[in-house]
XYZ file of C-alpha atoms in Angstrom:
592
model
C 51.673 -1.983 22.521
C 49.336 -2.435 25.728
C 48.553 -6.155 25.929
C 45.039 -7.310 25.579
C 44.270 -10.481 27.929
C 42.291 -13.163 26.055
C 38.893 -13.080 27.578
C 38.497 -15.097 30.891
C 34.624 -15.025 31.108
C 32.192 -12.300 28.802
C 29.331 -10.472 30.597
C 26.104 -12.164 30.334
C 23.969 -9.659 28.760
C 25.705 -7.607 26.115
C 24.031 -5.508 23.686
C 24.239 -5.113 19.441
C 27.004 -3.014 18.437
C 24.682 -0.508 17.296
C 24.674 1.387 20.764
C 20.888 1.447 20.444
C 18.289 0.141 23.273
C 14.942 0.068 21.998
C 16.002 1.786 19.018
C 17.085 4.991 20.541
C 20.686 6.561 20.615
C 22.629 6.532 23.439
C 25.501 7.916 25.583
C 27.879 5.335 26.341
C 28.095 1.996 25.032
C 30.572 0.398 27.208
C 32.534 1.598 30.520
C 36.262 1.617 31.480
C 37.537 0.913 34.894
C 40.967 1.365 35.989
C 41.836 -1.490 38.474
C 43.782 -0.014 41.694
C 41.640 2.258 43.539
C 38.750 2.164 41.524
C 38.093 -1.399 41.319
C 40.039 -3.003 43.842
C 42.345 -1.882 46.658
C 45.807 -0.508 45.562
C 48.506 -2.789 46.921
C 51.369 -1.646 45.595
C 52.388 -4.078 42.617
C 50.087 -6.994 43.663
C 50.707 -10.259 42.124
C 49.489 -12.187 45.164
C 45.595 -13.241 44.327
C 44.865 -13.310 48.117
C 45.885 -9.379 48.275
C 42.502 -8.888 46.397
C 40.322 -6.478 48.107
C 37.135 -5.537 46.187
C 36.126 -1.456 46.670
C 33.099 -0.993 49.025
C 30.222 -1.499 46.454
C 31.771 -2.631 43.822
C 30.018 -5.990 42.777
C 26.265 -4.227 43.192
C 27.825 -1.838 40.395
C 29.353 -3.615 38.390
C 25.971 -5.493 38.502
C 24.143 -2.560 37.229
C 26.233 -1.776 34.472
C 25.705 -5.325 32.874
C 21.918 -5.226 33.456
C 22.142 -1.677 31.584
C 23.663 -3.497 28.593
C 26.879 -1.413 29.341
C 30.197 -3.418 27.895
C 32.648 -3.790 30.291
C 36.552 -3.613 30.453
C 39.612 -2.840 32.604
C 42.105 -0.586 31.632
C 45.444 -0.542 33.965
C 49.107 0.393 34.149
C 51.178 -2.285 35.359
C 54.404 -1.433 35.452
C 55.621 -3.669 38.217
C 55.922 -6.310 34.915
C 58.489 -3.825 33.208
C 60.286 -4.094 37.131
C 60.296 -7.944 37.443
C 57.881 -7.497 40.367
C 55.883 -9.815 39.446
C 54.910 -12.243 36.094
C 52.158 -12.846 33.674
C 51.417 -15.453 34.912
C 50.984 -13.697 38.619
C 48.724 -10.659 36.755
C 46.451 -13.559 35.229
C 45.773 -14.990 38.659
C 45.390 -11.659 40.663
C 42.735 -10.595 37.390
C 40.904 -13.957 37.537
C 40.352 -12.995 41.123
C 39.303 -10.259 40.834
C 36.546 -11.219 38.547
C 35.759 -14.299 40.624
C 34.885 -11.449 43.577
C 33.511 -8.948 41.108
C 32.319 -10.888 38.119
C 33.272 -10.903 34.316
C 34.752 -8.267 32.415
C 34.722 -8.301 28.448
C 38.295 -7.228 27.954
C 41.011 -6.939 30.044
C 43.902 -4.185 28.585
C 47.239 -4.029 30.477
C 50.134 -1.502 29.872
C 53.207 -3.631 30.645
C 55.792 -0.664 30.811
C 57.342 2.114 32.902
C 57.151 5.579 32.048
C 61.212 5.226 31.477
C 59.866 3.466 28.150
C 58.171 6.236 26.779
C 55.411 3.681 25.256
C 52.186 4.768 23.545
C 49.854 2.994 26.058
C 50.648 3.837 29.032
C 48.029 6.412 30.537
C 47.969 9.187 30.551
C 48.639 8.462 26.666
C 44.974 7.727 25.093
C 46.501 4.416 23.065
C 44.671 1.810 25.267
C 41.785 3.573 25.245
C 41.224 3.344 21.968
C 42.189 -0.153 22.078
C 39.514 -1.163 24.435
C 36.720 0.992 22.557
C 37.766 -1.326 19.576
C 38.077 -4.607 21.481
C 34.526 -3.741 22.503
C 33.517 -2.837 19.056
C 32.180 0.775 19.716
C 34.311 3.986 20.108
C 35.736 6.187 22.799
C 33.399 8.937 22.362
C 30.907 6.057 23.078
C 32.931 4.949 26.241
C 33.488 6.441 29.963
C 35.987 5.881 31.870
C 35.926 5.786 35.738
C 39.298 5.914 37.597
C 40.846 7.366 40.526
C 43.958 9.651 39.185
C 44.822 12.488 36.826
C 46.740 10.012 34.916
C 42.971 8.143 34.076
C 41.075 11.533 33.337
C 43.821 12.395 30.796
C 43.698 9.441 28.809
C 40.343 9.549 28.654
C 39.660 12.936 27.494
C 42.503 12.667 24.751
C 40.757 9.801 23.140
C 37.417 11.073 23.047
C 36.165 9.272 25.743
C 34.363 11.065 28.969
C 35.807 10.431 31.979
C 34.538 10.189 35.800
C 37.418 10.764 38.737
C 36.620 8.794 41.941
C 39.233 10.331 44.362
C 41.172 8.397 46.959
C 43.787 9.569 49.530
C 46.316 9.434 47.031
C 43.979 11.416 44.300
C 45.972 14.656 44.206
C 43.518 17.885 45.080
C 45.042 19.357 41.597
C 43.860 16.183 39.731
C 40.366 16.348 41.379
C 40.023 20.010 40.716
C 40.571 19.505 36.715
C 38.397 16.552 36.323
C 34.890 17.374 34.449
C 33.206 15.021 36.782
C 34.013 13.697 40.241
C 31.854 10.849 42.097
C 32.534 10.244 45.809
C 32.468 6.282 45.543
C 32.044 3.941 42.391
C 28.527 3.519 43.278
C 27.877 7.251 43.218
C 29.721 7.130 39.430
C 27.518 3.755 38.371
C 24.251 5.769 39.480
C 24.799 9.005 37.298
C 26.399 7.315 34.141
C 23.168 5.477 34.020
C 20.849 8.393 35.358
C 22.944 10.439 32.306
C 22.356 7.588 29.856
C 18.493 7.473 31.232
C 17.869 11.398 30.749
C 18.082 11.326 26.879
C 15.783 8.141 26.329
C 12.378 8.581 24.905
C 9.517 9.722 27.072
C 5.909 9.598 25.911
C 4.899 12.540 23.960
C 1.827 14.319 24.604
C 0.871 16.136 21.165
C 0.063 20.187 21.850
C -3.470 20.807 20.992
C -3.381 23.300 17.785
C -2.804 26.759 18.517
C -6.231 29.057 18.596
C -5.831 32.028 16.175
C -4.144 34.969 18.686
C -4.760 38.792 17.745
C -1.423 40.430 16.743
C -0.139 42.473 19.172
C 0.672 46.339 18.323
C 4.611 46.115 17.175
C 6.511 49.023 17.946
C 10.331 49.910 17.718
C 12.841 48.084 15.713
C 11.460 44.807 14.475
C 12.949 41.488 14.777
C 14.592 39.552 11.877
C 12.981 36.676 10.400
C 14.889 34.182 8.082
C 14.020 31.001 6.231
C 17.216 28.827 6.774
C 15.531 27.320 3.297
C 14.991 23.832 2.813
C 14.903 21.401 5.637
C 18.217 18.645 5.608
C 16.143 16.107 7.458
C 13.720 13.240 7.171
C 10.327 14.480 9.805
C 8.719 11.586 11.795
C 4.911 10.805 10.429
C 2.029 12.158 12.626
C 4.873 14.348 14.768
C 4.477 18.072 16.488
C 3.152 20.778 13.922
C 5.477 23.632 14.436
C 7.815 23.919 17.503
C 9.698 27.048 18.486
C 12.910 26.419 20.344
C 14.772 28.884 21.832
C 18.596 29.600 22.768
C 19.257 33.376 23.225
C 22.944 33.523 23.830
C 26.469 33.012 21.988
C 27.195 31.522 19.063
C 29.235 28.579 20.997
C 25.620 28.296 23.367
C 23.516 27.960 20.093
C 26.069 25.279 18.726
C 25.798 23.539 21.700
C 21.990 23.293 21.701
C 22.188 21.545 18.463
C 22.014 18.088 19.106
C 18.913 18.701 21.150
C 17.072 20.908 18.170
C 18.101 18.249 15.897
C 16.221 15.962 18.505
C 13.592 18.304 18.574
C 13.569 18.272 14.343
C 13.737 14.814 14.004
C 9.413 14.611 15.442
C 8.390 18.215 14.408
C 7.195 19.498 11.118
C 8.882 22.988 11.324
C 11.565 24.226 13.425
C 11.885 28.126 14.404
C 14.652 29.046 16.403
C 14.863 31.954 18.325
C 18.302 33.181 19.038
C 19.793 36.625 19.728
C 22.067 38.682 17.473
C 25.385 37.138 19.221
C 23.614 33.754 18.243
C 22.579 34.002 14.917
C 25.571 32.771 12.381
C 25.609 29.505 14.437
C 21.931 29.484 14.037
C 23.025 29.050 9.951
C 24.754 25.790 10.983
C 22.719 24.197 12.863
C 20.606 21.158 10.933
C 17.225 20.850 11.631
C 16.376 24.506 11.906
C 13.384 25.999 9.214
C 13.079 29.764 10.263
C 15.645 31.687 12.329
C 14.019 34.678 14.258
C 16.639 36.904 15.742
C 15.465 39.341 18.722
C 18.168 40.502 22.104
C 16.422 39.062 25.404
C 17.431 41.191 27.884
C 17.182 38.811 30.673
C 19.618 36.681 28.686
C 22.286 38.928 27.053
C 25.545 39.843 28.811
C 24.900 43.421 27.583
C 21.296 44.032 27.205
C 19.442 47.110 26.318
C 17.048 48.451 28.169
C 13.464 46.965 28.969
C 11.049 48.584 27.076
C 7.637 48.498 26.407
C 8.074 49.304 23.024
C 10.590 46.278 22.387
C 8.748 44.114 24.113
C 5.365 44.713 21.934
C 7.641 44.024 18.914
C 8.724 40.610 20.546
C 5.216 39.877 21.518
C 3.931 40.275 17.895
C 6.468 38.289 16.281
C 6.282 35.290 18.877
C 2.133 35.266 17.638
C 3.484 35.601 14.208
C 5.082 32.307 14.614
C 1.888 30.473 15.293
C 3.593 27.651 17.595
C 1.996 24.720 18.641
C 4.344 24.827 21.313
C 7.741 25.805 22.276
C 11.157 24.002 24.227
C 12.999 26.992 25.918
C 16.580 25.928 26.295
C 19.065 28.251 28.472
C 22.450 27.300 30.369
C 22.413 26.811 33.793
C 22.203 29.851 35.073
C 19.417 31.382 33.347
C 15.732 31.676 33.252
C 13.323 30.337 30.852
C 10.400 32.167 33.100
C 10.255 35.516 30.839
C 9.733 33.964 27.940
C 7.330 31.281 28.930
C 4.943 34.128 30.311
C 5.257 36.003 26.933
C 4.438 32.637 25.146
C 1.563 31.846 27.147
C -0.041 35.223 26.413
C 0.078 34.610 22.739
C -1.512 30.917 23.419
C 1.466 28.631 23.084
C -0.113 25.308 24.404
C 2.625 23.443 25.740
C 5.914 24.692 26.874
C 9.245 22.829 28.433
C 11.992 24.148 29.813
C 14.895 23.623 32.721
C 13.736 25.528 35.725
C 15.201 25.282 38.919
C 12.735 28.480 40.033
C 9.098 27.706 40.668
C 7.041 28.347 36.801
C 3.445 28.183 38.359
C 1.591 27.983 35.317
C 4.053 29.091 33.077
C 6.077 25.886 32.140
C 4.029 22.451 31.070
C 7.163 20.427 31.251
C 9.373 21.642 34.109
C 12.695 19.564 33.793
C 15.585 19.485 36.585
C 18.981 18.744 35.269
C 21.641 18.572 38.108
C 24.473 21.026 38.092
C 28.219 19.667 36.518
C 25.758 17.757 33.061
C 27.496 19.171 29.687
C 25.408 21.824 28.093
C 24.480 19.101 25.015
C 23.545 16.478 27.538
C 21.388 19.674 29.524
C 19.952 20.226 25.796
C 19.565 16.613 24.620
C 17.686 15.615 27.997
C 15.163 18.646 28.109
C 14.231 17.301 24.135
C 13.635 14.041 25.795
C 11.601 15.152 28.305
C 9.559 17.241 26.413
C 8.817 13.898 24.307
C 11.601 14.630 21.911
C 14.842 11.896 21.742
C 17.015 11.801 19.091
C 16.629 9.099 16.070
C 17.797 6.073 15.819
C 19.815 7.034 13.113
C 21.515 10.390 15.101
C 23.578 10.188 17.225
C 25.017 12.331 20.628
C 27.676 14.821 19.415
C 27.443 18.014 18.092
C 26.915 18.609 14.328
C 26.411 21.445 12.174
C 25.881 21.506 8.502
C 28.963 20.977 5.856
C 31.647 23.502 5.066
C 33.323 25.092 2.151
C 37.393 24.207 1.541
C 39.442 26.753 4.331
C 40.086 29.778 3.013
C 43.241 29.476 0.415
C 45.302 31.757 2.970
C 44.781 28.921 5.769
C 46.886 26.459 3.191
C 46.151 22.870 3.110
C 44.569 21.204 6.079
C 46.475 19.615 9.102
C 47.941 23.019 10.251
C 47.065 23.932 13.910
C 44.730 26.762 14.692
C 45.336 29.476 17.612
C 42.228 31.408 18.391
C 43.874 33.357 21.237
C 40.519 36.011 21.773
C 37.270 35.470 23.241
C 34.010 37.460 23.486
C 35.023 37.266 27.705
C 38.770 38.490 28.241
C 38.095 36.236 31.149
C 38.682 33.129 28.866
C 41.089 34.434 26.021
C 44.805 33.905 26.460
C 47.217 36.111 27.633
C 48.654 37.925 24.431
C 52.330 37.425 25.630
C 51.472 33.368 25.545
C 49.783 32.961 22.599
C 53.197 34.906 20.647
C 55.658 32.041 23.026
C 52.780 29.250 21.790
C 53.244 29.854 18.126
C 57.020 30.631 18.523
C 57.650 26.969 19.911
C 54.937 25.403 18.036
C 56.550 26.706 14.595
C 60.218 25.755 15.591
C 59.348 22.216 16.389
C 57.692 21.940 12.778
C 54.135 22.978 13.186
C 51.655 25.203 10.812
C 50.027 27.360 12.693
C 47.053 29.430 11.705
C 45.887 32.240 13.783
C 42.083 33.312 13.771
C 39.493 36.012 15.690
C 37.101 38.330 14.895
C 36.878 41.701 12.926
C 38.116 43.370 16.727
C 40.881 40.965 17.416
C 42.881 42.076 14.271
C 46.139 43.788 16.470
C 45.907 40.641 18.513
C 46.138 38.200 15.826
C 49.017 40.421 13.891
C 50.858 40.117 17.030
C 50.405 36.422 18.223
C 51.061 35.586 14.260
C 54.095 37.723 14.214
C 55.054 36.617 10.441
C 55.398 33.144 11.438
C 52.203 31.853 11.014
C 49.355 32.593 8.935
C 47.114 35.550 10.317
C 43.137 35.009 9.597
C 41.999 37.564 11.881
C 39.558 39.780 10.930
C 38.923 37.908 7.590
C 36.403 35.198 8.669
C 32.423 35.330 9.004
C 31.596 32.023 11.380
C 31.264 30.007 8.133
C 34.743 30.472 6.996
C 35.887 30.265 10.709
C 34.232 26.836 10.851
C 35.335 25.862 7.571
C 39.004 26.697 9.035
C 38.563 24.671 12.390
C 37.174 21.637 9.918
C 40.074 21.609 8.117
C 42.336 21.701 10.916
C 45.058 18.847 12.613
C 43.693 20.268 16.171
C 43.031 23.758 17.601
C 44.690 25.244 20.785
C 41.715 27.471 22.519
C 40.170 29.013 25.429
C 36.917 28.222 26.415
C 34.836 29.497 23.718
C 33.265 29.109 20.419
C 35.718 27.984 18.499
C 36.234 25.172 20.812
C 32.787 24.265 20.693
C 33.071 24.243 16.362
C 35.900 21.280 16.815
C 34.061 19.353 18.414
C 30.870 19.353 15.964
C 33.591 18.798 13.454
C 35.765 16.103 15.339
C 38.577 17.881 15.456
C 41.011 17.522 18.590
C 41.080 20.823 20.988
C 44.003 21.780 23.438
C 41.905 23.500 25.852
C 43.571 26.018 27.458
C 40.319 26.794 29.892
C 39.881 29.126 32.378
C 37.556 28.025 35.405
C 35.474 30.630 35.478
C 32.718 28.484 34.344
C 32.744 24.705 34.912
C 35.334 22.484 32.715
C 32.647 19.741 33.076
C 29.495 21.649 31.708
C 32.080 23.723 29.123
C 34.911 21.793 27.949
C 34.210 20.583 24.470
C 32.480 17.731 24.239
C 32.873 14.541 23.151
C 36.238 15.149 21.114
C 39.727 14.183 22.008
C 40.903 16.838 24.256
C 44.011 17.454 26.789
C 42.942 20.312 29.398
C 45.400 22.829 29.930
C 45.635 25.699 33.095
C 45.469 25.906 36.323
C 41.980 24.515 38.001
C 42.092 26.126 41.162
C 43.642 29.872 40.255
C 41.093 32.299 42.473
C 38.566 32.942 39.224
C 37.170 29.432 39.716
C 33.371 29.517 39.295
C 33.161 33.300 39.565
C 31.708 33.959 35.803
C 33.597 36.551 35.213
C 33.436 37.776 31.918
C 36.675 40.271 32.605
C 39.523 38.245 34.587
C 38.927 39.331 38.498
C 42.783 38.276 39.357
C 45.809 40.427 37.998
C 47.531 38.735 35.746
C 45.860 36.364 34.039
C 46.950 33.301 36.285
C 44.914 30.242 35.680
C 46.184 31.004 31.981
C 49.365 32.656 32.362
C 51.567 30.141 34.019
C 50.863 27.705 31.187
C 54.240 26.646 29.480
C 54.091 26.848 26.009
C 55.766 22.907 25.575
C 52.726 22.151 27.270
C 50.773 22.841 24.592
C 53.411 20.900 22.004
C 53.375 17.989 24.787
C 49.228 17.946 24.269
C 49.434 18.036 20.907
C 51.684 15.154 20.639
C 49.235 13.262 23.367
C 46.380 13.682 20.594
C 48.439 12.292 18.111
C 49.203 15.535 16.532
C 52.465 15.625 14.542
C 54.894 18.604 12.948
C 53.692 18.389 9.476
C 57.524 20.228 8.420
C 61.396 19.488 9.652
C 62.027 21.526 13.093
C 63.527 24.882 12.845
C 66.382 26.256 14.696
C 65.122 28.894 17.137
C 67.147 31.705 15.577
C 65.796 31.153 12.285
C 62.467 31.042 14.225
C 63.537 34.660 15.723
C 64.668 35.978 12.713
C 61.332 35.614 11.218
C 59.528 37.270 14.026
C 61.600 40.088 13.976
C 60.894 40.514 9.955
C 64.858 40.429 9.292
């Protein structure tokens, strides 16, 4: 058990346990600080008070965080107490100097032990950060932690929490690599949580005047597909936005992603109509808050788009008047363009239109929002909603949510197996067939239930990773019954991809196996337990390749499979049968 200091002094100004300021939702509630080499100088097992050297800066931070409202606590491993190097009664003077230099913390958490005593709180192991989110009566996914090692990251992410890495001489380049967000000094950290906590507050809406009655343009070609997503699962603000067309062309993991800020935008508006493309549209199902669903391929979006025509483009013209929008939030990922779209919208009379644009809109764009590279996609989402005069509820909350599931499919068995979903719509970030077979193989021995899923073209992958020793879904899930599987899952071992994404809106642990094409940070599922997996630096990093660039697979390859059991046991992830012997495990591969 880690041990929990009684208080010394509490922070002055301390907010409700509701995580609300104002009334509005928020990111974090409280903040976690490792103590050598993020908040103080590392001596090497210190128990001298005098030793005590504050980090540059960190007083005027600290500082900040309390007149934010932000909870504080420390979170450290001391395992000079396990060596005799010092006592209890040394680590109580050394931490009451340490907050006569840097001021009061509202818990203090120590890990006593070395890693010889294979405890449950020593980090990387999550245990004592879940004790501090409770100490401070909020929850990890409501916490970030800042600290200066792999060891700190890891904890963090496998409780939920979000995690900042401030790197030191004796940060490893590996560790700094892997981490989802790196700050070159505490200060630097301080100034972005609360810039990130900032960006999703309310901002002063400026009502769209109605839209002026807009002659239907000629439709040619195929026409696009309108659906009612039938009656709306949410309570509108009085005197809000008539009807608000927001837009995510892309994947179905992008359109999950969006959610929490279309639910923002849902929460004020009187109708919803998302536009999404074909790829997009069973997430768009999921999504609460959504009215209408219109379903057209933007060709400056889609990995493989058609050709520009003028034909297609008529079609997409009409049905964008058709919608009658008062005005319209155009949310992409960071690398795309909300311009096209905004110049279609404005020749059909949209009023007012928001959107993330790093490129200069001219006229196009009412609400031009900057979001700085390395945010999550949600947080990107949730602060463009915000800007565009749209926060979240008081009675939401930041995470990703989609709309209830149906029992797994009887074939899955009873929840708490494990999920493999070893394909992805980029071969870039699917596992290599030959691990995904070794993954299951050990996972099964040691006592596991694994269920394999993919899609109706990933049925001779999912055959082959199942092998007869786990149960094979692939091919025989629409997104519904593939969510309904993730829901009902123990935790799910993925790349980075949609399935990953449908965990997290489900709180369900992931063992991300992630390749680096695309930024962990921005792409790593968000705000649910999860232990990272891969190599960070393998020569794919932030190429976007949708087909791997490097032979072999090798930010995925060189995984171990144990690994993966080793994660799984860091998210608290048990066998749910006795272990196997690996011949018996064999045996049933080979069908004998």
């Amino acid at each position: 058990m880690p041990q929990v200091e009684p208080d010394q002094r509490r922070s002055a100004r301390v907010v409700a346990r509701s995580g609300r300021v104002g009334g509005a939702p928020r990111l974090f509630d409280a903040v976690l600080l490792d103590r050598d080499g993020t908040l103080i100088e590392d001596v090497p097992y210190n128990g001298d008070p005098e030793r005590v050297r504050p980090m540059p800066g960190a007083r005027a931070a600290l500082d900040e965080l309390r007149t934010a409202g932000l909870r504080l606590a420390v979170v450290t491993n001391q395992s000079g107490l396990a060596k005799g190097l010092f006592t209890r009664a040394q680590l109580r003077a050394v931490h009451a100097r340490v907050e006569e230099l840097l001021g009061p913390f509202d818990a203090w958490l120590v890990c006593p032990h070395d890693d010889e005593d294979r405890c449950g709180c020593r980090k990387p192991a999550p245990k004592m950060i879940h004790s501090a989110a409770r100490r401070l009566g909020t929850t990890p996914r409501q916490c970030v932690l800042i600290g200066d090692i792999g060891r700190d990251v890891t904890a963090a992410l496998a409780a939920g929490a979000q995690a900042v890495l401030v790197p030191t001489p004796l940060t490893r380049p590996a560790e700094t690599s892997a981490a989802p967000w790196v700050a070159a000094d505490l200060s630097t950290a301080v100034a972005e949580i609360l810039r990130r906590q900032t960006a999703i507050a309310p901002a002063a809406h400026r009502p769209a005047a109605a839209s002026a009655a807009v002659p239907s343009v000629a439709a040619a070609g195929s026409a696009p597909t309108l659906v009612t997503a039938g009656p709306a699962r949410r309570s509108r603000a009085s005197g809000g936005a008539g009807t608000v067309l927001v837009v995510r062309s892309d994947s179905a993991g992008d359109v999950v992603v969006t959610g929490p800020g279309i639910r923002a935008v849902a929460a004020h508006a009187h109708r919803v109509v998302l536009l999404c493309g074909p790829r997009g549209r069973a997430a768009a199902d999921l999504l609460p808050g959504v009215d209408t669903v219109v379903v057209h391929q933007l060709p400056w979006i889609d990995p493989a788009p058609a050709p520009v025509t003028g034909p297609d483009i008529a079609t997409l013209t009409a049905t964008l008047a058709a919608v009658n929008a008062d005005e319209a939030v155009i949310f992409t990922s960071y690398h795309q363009s909300p311009l096209p779209l905004a110049l279609l919208l404005r020749t059909v009379g949209v009023a007012r239109i928001s959107a993330i644009s790093d490129d200069y809109p001219g006229s196009l764009l009412d609400i031009r929002h900057r979001v700085p590279v390395g945010v999550p996609e949600p947080e990107r989402a949730l602060s463009l909603a915000a800007a565009a005069g749209y926060p979240l509820p008081p009675d939401d909350e930041p995470a990703l949510r989609l709309r209830p599931v149906p029992p797994p499919p009887a074939r899955a068995g009873a929840p708490g197996y494990v999920v493999l979903h070893p394909g992805s719509a980029a071969q870039s970030r699917g596992l290599p067939p030959d691990l995904a077979v070794e993954i299951v193989r050990t996972l099964v021995t040691a006592g596991h239930r694994v269920v394999v899923t993919g899609g109706p073209d990933e049925v001779a992958l999912t055959a082959q990773v199942a092998g007869g020793l786990a149960a094979d879904l692939g091919g025989r899930t629409e997104l519904a019954d593939l969510a309904a599987t993730v829901a009902g899952a123990a935790a799910v071992i993925v790349g980075n991809t949609g399935p990953a994404h449908l965990a997290a809106a489900y709180g369900v642990p992931v063992v991300s196996l992630f390749a680096p094409t695309v930024p962990f940070g921005q792409w790593g599922p968000w705000r649910v337990p999860t232990v990272r997996l891969g190599d960070p630096d393998a020569p794919c990093r932030g190429t976007r390749a949708a087909t791997c660039p490097v032979p072999g697979h090798p930010c995925l390859s060189r995984i171990w499979p144990e690994e993966v059991l080793t994660a799984l046991t860091l998210l608290g992830v048990a066998p749910s049968r006795p272990p196997r012997s690996a011949g018996a495990t064999a045996l049933a591969r080979s069908g004998r």
